[in-house]
PDB file of C-alpha atoms in Angstrom:
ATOM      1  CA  UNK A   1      87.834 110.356 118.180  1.00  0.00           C
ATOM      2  CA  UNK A   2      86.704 108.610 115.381  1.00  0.00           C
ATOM      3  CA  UNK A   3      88.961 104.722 114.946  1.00  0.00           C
ATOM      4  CA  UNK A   4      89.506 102.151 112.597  1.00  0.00           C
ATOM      5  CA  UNK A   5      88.668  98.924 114.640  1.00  0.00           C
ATOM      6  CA  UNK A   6      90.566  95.749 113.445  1.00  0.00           C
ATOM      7  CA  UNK A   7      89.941  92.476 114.878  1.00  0.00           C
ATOM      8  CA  UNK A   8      91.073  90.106 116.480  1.00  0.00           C
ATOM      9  CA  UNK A   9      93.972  92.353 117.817  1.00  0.00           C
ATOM     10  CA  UNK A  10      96.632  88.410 117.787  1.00  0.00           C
ATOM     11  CA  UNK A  11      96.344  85.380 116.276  1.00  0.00           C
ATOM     12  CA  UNK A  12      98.377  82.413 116.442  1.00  0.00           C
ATOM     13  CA  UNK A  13      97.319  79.752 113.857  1.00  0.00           C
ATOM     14  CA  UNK A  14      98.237  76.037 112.597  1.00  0.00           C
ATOM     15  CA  UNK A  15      99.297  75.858 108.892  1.00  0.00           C
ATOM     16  CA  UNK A  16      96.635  75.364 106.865  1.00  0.00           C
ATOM     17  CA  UNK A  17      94.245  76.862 109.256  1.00  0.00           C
ATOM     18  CA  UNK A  18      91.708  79.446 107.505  1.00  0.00           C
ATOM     19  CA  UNK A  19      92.312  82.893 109.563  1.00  0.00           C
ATOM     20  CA  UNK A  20      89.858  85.349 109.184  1.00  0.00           C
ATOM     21  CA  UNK A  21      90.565  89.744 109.734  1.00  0.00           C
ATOM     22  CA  UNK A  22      88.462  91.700 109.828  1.00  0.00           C
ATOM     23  CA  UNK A  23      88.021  95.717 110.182  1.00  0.00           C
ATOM     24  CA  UNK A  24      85.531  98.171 110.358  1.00  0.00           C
ATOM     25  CA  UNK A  25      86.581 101.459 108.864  1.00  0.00           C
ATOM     26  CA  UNK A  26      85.510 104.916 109.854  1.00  0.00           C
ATOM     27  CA  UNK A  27      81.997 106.261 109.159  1.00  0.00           C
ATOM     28  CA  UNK A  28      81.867 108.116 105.664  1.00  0.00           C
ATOM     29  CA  UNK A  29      85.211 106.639 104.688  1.00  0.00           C
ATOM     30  CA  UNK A  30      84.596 105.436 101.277  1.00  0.00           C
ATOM     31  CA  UNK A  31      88.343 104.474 100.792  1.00  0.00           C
ATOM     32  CA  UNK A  32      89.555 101.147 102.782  1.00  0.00           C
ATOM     33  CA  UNK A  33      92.696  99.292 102.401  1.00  0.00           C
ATOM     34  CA  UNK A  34      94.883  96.212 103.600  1.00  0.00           C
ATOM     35  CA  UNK A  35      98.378  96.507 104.012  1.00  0.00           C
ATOM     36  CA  UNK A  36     100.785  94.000 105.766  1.00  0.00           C
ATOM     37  CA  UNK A  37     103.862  94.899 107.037  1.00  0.00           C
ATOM     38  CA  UNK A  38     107.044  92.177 108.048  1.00  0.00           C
ATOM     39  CA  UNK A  39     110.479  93.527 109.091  1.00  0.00           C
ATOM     40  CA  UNK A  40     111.814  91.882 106.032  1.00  0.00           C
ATOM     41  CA  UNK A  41     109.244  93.060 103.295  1.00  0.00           C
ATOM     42  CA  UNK A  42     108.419  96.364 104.585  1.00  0.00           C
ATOM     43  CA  UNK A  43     104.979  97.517 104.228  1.00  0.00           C
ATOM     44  CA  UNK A  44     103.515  95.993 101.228  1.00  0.00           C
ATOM     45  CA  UNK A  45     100.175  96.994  99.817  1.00  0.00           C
ATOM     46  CA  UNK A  46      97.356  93.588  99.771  1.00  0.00           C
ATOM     47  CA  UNK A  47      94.217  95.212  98.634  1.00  0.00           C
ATOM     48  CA  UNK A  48      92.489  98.432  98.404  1.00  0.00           C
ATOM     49  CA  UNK A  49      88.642  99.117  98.226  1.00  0.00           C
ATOM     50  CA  UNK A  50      86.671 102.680  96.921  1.00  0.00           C
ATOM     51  CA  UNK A  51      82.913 102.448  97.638  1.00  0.00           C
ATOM     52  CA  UNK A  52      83.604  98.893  98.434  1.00  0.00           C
ATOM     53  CA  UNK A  53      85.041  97.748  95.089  1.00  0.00           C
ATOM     54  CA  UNK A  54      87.706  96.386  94.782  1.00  0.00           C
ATOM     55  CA  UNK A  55      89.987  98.573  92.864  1.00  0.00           C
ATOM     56  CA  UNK A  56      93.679  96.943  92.920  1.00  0.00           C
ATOM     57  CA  UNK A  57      94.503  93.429  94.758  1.00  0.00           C
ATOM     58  CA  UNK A  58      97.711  92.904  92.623  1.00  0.00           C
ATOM     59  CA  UNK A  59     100.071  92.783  95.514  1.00  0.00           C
ATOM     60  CA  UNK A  60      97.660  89.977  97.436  1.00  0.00           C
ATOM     61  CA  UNK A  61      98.691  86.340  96.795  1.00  0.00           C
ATOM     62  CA  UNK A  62      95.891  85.164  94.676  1.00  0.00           C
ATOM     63  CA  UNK A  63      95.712  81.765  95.477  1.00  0.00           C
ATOM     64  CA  UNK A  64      95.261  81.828  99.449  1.00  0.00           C
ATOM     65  CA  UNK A  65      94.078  85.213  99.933  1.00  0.00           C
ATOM     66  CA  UNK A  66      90.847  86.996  99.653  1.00  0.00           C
ATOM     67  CA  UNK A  67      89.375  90.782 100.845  1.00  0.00           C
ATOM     68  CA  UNK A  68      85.734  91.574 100.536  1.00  0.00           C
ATOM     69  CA  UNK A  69      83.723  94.517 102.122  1.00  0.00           C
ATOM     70  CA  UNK A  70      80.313  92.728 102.637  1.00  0.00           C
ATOM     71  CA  UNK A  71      79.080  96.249 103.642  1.00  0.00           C
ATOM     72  CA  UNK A  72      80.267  99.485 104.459  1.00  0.00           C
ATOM     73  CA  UNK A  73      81.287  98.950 108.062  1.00  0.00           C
ATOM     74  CA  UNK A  74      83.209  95.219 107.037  1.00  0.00           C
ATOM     75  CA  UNK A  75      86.042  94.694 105.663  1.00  0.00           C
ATOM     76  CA  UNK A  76      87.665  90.915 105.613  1.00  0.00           C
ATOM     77  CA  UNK A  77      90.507  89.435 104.894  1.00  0.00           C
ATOM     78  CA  UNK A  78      90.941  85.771 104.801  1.00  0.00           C
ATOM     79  CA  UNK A  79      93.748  83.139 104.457  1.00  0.00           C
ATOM     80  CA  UNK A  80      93.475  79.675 103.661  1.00  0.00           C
ATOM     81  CA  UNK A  81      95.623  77.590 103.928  1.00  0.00           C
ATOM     82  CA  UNK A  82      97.646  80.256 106.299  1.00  0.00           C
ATOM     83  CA  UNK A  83     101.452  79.215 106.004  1.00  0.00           C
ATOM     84  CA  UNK A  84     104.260  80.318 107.939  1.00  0.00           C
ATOM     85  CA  UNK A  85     105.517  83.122 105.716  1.00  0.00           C
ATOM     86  CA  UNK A  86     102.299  84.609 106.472  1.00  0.00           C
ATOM     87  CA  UNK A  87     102.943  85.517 109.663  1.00  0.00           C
ATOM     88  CA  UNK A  88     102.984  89.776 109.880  1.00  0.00           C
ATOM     89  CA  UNK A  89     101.073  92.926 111.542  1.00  0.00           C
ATOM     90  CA  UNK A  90      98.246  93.387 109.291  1.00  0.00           C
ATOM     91  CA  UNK A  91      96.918  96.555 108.953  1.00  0.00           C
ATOM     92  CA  UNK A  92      93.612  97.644 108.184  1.00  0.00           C
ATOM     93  CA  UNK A  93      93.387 101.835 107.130  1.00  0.00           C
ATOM     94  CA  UNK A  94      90.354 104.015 105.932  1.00  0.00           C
ATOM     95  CA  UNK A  95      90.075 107.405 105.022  1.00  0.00           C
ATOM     96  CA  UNK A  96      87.847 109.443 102.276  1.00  0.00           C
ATOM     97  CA  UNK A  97      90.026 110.095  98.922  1.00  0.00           C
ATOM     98  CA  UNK A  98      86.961 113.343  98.516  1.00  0.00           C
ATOM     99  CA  UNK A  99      87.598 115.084 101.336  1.00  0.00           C
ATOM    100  CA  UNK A 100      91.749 115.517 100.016  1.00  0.00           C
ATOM    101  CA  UNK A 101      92.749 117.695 103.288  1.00  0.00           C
ATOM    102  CA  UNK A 102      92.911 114.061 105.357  1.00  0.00           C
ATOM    103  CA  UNK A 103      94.667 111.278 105.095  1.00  0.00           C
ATOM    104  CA  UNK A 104      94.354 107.347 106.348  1.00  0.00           C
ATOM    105  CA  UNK A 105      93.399 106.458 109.636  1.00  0.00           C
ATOM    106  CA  UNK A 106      95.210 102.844 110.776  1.00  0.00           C
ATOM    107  CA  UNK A 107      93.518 100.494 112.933  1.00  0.00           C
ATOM    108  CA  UNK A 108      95.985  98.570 115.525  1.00  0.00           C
ATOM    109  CA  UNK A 109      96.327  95.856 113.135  1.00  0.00           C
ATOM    110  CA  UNK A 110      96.578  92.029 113.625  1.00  0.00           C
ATOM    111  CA  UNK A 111      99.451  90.058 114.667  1.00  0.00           C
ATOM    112  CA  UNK A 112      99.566  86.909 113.085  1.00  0.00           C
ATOM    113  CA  UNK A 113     101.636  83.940 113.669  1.00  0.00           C
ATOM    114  CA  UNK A 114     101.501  81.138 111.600  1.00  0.00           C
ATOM    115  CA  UNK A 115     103.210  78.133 113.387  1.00  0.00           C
TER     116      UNK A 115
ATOM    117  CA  UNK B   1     105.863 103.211  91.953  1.00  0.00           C
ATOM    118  CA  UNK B   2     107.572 103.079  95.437  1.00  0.00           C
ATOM    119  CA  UNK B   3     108.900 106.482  96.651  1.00  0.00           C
ATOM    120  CA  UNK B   4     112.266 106.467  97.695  1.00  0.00           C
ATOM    121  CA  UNK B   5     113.321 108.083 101.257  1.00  0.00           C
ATOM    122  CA  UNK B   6     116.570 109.438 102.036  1.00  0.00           C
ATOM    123  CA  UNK B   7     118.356 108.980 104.348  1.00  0.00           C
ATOM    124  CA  UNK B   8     116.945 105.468 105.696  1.00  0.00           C
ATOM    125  CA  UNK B   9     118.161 106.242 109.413  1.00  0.00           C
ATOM    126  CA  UNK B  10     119.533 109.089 111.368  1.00  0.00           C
ATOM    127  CA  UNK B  11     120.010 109.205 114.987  1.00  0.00           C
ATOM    128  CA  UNK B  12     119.759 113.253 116.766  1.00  0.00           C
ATOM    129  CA  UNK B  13     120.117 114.516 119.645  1.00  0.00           C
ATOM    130  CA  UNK B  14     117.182 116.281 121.345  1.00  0.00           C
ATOM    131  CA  UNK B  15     117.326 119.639 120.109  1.00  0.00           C
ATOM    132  CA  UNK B  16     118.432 119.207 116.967  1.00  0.00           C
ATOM    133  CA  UNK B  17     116.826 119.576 113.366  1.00  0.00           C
ATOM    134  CA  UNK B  18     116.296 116.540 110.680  1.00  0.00           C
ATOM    135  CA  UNK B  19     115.358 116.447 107.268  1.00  0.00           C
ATOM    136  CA  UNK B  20     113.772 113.625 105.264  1.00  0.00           C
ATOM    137  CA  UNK B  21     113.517 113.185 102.002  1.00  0.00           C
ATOM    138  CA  UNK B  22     110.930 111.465  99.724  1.00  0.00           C
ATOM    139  CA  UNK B  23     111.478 111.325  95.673  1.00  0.00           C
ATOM    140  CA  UNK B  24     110.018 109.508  92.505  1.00  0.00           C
ATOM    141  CA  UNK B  25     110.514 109.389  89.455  1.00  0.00           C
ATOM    142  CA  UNK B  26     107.730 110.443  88.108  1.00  0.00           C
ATOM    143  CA  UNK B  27     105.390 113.601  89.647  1.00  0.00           C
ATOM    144  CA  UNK B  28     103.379 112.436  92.248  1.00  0.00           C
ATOM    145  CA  UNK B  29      99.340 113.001  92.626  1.00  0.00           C
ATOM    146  CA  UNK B  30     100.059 114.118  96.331  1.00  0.00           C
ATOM    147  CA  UNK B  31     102.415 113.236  99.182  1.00  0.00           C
ATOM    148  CA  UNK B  32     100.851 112.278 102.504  1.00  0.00           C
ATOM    149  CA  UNK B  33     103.687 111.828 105.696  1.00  0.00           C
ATOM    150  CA  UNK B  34     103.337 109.279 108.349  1.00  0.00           C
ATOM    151  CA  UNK B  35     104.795 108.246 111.614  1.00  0.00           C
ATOM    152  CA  UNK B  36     104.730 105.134 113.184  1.00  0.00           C
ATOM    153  CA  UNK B  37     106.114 104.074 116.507  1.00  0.00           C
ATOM    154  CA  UNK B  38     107.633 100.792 117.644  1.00  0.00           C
ATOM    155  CA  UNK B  39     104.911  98.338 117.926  1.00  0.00           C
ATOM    156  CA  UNK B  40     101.827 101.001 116.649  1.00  0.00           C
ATOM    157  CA  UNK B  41     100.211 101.461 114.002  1.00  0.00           C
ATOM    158  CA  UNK B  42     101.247 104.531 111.450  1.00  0.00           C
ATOM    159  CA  UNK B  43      99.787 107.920 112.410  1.00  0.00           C
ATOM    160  CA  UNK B  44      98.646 110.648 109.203  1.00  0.00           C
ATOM    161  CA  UNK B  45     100.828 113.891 110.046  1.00  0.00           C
ATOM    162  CA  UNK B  46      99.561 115.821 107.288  1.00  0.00           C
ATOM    163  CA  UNK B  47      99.199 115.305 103.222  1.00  0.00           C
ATOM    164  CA  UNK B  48     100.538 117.873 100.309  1.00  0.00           C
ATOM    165  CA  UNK B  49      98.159 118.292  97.419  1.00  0.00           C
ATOM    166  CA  UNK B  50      99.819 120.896  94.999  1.00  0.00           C
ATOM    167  CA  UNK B  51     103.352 121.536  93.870  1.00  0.00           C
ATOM    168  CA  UNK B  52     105.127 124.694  95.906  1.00  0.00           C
ATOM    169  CA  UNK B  53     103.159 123.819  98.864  1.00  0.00           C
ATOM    170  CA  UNK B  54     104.414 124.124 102.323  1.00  0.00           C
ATOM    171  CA  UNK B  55     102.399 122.669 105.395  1.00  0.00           C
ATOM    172  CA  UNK B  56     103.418 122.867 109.123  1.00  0.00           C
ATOM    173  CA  UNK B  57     102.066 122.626 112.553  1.00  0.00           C
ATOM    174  CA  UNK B  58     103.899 122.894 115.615  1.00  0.00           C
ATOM    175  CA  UNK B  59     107.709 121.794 115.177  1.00  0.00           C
ATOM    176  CA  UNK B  60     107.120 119.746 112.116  1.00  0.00           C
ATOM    177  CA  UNK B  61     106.937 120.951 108.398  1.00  0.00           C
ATOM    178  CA  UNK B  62     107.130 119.072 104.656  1.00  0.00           C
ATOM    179  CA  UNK B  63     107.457 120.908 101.438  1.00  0.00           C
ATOM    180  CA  UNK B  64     106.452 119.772  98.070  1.00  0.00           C
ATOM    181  CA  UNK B  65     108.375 120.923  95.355  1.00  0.00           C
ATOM    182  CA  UNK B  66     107.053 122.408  92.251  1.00  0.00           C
ATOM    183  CA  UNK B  67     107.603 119.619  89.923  1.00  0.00           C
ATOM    184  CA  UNK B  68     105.894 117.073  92.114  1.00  0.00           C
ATOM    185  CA  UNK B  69     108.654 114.578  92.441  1.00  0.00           C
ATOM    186  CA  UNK B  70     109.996 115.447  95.783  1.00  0.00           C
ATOM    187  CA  UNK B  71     108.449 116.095  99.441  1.00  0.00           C
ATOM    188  CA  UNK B  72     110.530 116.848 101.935  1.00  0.00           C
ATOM    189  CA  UNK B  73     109.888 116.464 105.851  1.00  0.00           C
ATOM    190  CA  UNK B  74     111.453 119.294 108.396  1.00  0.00           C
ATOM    191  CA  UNK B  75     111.617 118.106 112.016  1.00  0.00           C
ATOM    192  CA  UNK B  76     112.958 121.330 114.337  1.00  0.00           C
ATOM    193  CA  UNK B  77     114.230 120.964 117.788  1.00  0.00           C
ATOM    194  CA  UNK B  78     113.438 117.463 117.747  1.00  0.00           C
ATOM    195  CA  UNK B  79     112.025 116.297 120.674  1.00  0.00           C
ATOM    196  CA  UNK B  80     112.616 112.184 122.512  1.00  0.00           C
ATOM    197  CA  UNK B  81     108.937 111.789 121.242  1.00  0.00           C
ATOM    198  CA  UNK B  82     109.807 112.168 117.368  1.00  0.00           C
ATOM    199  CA  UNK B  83     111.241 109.063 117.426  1.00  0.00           C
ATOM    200  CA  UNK B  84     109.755 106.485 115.428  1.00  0.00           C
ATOM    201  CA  UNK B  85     109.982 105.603 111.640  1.00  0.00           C
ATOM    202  CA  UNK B  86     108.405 108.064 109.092  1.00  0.00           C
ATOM    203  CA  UNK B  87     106.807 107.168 105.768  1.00  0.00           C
ATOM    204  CA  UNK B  88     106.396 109.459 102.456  1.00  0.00           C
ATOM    205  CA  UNK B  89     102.871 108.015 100.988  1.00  0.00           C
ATOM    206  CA  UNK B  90     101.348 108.447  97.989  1.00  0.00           C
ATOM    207  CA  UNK B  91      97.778 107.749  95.875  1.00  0.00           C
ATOM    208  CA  UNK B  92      98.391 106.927  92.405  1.00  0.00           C
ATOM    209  CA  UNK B  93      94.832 106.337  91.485  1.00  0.00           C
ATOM    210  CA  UNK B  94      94.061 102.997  92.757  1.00  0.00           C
ATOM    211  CA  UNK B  95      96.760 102.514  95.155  1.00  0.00           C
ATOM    212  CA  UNK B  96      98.064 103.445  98.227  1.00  0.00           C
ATOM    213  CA  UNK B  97     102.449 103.156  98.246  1.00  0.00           C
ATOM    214  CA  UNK B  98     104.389 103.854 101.176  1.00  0.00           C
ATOM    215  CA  UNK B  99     107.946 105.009 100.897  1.00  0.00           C
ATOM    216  CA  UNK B 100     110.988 103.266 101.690  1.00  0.00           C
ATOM    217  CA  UNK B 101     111.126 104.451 105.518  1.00  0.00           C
ATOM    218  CA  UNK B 102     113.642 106.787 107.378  1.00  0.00           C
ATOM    219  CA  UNK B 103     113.742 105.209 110.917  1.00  0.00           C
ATOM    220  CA  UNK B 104     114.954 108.267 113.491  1.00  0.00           C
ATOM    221  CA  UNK B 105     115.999 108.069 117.004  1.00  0.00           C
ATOM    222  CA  UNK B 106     116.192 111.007 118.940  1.00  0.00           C
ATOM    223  CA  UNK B 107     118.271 110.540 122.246  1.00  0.00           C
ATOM    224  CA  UNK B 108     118.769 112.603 125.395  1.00  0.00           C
TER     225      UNK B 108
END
């Protein structure tokens, strides 16, 4: 079966260490998106891509973060300076808004800990 | 923009049927239904596209009612492996918003 890979799978990080995500979506996808998901917050949306633009980044934190898809099998997300309150599962997801029978394949996300 | 899910938790006993509930306030472009598992990442169960549509496969259904502002998720003879939390979805355009979550436990 087809799988969103995310990598690395944990991270544990300083504050004010740069931390780097990245995920490669699913072959033909042409929709990717970041979400990040804390037992406080929920699952909150951080940025979502369509033919690699960026179409809607509102709910990242403007001043540390950062998403880019590079190309169509990359997709980063970077953090700098990371800070405690950063620490979450993040979860990369791709799927292809065309084909409307399917929906969003996760990858296993990243566990970060910001200490 | 966030769906709201109803009830937030239920516990059942295996065997038993559950019903969860996903509204808005305003109609919805389409309602996608997710499960995710302690520790996993969320799984796609299926997605509803048009108002009055039902979708099913095995033991679990979700309806989507004509005026596009509810979904609804139908879990029969629930089984120890349907535990998990489930998430209502939906695509607004640019965005991808998860519900508000129904956590369910099923126990022996």
């Amino acid at each position: 079966d087809a799988r969103v890979t995310q990598t690395p799978r944990h991270k544990v990080t300083e504050m004010g260490q740069e931390v780097t995500m990245r995920c490669q979506p699913i072959l033909g996808h042409n929709t990717v998106f970041w979400y990040r998901q804390t037992m406080m917050q929920g699952l909150e949306l951080l940025a979502y891509f369509r033919n690699r633009a960026p179409l809607d980044d509102s709910g990242m934190p403007k001043d540390r973060f950062s998403a880019e898809m590079p190309d169509a099998t990359l997709a980063t997300l970077k953090i700098q300076p990371s800070e405690p309150r950063d620490s979450a599962v993040y979860f990369c997801a791709s799927g292809n808004l065309q084909w409307g029978a399917g929906g969003y394949t996760f990858g296993s996300g990243t566990r970060l800990t910001v200490v | 923009q966030q769906p709201v899910q109803s009830p937030q938790a239920v516990i059942l006993r295996e065997g038993e049927d559950a019903v969860i509930n996903c509204s808005s306030s305003k109609a919805l472009y389409s309602v996608h239904w997710y499960r995710q598992k302690h520790g996993e990442a969320p799984v796609f169960l299926m997605i509803l596209l048009k108002g009055g549509e039902q979708k099913g496969h095995d033991k679990i259904s979700a309806s989507f009612n004509e005026k596009k502002q509810q979904s609804s998720l139908y879990l029969t003879a629930s089984q120890l492996s349907y535990s998990g939390t489930y998430f209502c979805g939906t695509e607004p355009g640019n965005q991808f918003y998860f519900g508000t979550g129904t956590s369910l436990t099923v126990i022996p």
